[in-house]
């Protein structure tokens, strides 16, 4: 509104009205900008009246304003030349009254403008209250038409005054700023003709765009609409405008400066000129992105829930607060056999098995009290076919934001199979246990039977060893009654000398789980002790020892037998000793008298040599016999003693490394030099320093005997030959004589005790020589061999292993 | 003349040996056991003692022990024995016995030992 624009008004005076609230400020502003003084009145419409009565005006305010602007005004009353207006309801109408700028102009007109504070939407038949500031003044009519609002023109006007010219717009923009300060919606004002849009502050805040003077070009704004929504958006505006609508609303996506789209709810009024052409739209955009997203999410989640609900392999149901089934899924129908419709007529109580109902109700109560928000339960439902279905039920409460329970979500798993198997299992286990019990009883019976009928004493003991069960055989074994012993301890009946080992055994059977086997003497009813052997072992039940059982046998006979054996053995040992000693003793005892005899004989010989007896020779001869026989006895005794000693293992045997050559020489020199008839040993050592590991004494003895035999059985047959040589790892000694030899068939027998070859008559011999030679040679790890030819001679071979270090 | 003390509990043997030695030129004294023997050593002061091992009261070894602790311990002892175990021999020799003669013996054996071991006059 240009300040210098003139307005012609009627002469009627306009009374001032008083301003109201925020409109006041705006109006004030308009007034200043437009250069016109406007005033409004508060009108009251009562429901039935068609009258508009003007209220009081606040003259003072306007007056002040005018005074400051060097304007004057007269208080006048407004002509109520208003057409009848049918108004439905109580509403506040602001009347704008124009006051002439020029006070000295007698022709001034005041226009009463009905300014609407949009708080009601009236139908088209009624007065539409215009939005604040949207005015177009019909200059030539009595009424001017503005967006279906009826105005009384008090004065005609020459020209339109366009409150919406550029300047006006600018000013109006500022108006918006105020208005938009009060709201978070983005207010916009679209001048359809110039296709410019003025936006409020919130616009920038919401969408992030800043334009100079807050004016956006129309195309730019349109370009911000999401391409998918653009068509609908444009169509709806077109439709609203063409159809002559006064209002428009649409939801679409709007591009924010940050690059993301916001969901927007846009509401606007369409302002038309008197021809009905839309000239302006003023609207407010609300960012409903959050809500939309939430709504979408909610929709999606509902979809998901629905999907899950319907396709779940568990039976699912929604139950309302009154326990009725609201919604069930297919699986639920399957499990319980009812159709969806049937469900809707039932409560869960109707189809719960009465025995399980109590628990169910109790849980529900707890949920209602807020004690719990969910529960699990195994229960039985009644299937449509009247059978019982075991299920695992899971229920949770769904609450609204106030915490009140809206409905329950129930999940149901059919566990009838599991229950059936459990039952089967239980029955099987019971059966098994019964069988086990029976077997156990049977086993016990068998045991009892055996125990009762065995000769041995069979007992069951508690773990502290006291008697639990004693077999009847105790009567015959120890003379007690079985009952006497129950609860008593076996150690009370054990011989004091055996008590220690008995107790030790008991200890280890319990502690170390060892088997018990012990011989003890037990006291019978007459106080006598009898030898028993007891075997005991632990008895387990479920791998835990619960008792132990013992089996006790009378071993008196066995003990006796053992004793006899021991005695016999002792006897034999003693006999052996005796025998060995005997030989030794005999030889002992015999020697002394033999010495006496011999010495006496020698003495006699001595006497005889110095005597003149006629029979001296004869006597000498006989005395010689005595001596010879004594020698014979002695030789025999020695041989027997030797054998006997060896038999008893008493031959001393001390092997050392010895030089065989030396030993041979030694023996020959000591005993065989210059034998009767000038006989000697012809020695041939093929090897010297031959060493063997042997007992020297035994070797000497052996050699002595071999050589002695050689001489004895070859009397008058020249010298005896001794050859010594080594063969591989052995040393061999050959003693060769040219004597009487040995008959072939008797050669092997010669090594036997007391064997004398048939051709040895007349030659004194014990018959033990070769036996001893063999014995001693063997002892020295050697072998003896015999080669002989009757009347030709004999070769005795000794072989010994060479000593190797 | 060599003095020989003969100790043996066997009366016949004792007398026979004594007679034999006497006849062959020895001065002989006899004792019937070890205890008498010890006395005779003092009395007779022999050049050599021929003693039996197996004797009651004091056996040959006992006699030797005591003899060796007496002031006549230089008189050599030869033991007569029915059994000859190496260990007995060793024992005897360790006590100071000069030799052993095994029963029954020849006169030659006896004479040999006396010649060898008797103290010279």
Coordinates of N, CA and C in Angstrom, one line a residue, chain A residues 47 72 77 111 123 144 170 182 385 392-393 442 488 524 552 631 683 739 766 803:
Chain A
X47 N -26.2 -16.8 18.1 CA -26.4 -17.9 17.2 C -27.6 -17.7 16.2
X72 N -6.1 13.3 12.6 CA -7.1 13.5 13.6 C -8.3 12.6 13.2
X77 N -20.0 7.0 15.0 CA -20.6 5.7 15.0 C -20.7 5.1 13.6
X111 N -14.2 2.3 5.1 CA -14.6 0.9 4.7 C -14.6 0.0 5.9
X123 N -19.1 -22.9 6.1 CA -19.4 -23.4 4.7 C -19.5 -22.2 3.7
X144 N -17.9 -6.0 -1.1 CA -16.7 -6.6 -1.8 C -16.5 -8.0 -1.3
X170 N 6.4 -6.8 0.7 CA 7.6 -6.8 1.5 C 7.2 -6.6 3.0
X182 N 5.5 -17.1 16.0 CA 4.7 -17.8 16.9 C 4.4 -19.2 16.5
X385 N -11.5 -82.0 19.2 CA -12.1 -83.4 19.3 C -12.0 -84.0 20.7
X392 N 3.5 -76.1 25.6 CA 4.3 -75.2 26.3 C 3.8 -73.8 26.0
X393 N 3.3 -73.1 27.0 CA 2.7 -71.8 26.7 C 3.6 -70.7 27.2
X442 N 16.1 -111.5 43.4 CA 16.4 -112.9 43.0 C 17.9 -113.2 43.4
X488 N 27.7 -108.2 66.4 CA 29.0 -108.3 67.0 C 30.2 -108.1 66.0
X524 N 36.0 -121.0 69.2 CA 34.6 -121.6 69.1 C 33.9 -121.4 70.5
X552 N 34.5 -118.0 55.1 CA 35.5 -118.5 56.0 C 35.5 -120.0 56.0
X631 N 94.9 -149.5 54.1 CA 95.0 -148.5 53.0 C 93.8 -148.6 52.1
X683 N 106.2 -136.4 29.5 CA 105.3 -135.2 29.4 C 105.6 -134.6 28.0
X739 N 98.6 -150.4 29.1 CA 98.2 -151.4 30.0 C 97.1 -152.4 29.5
X766 N 88.8 -148.9 44.0 CA 87.5 -148.6 44.7 C 86.3 -148.7 43.8
X803 N 91.0 -120.3 29.3 CA 90.6 -119.1 30.0 C 90.8 -117.9 29.0

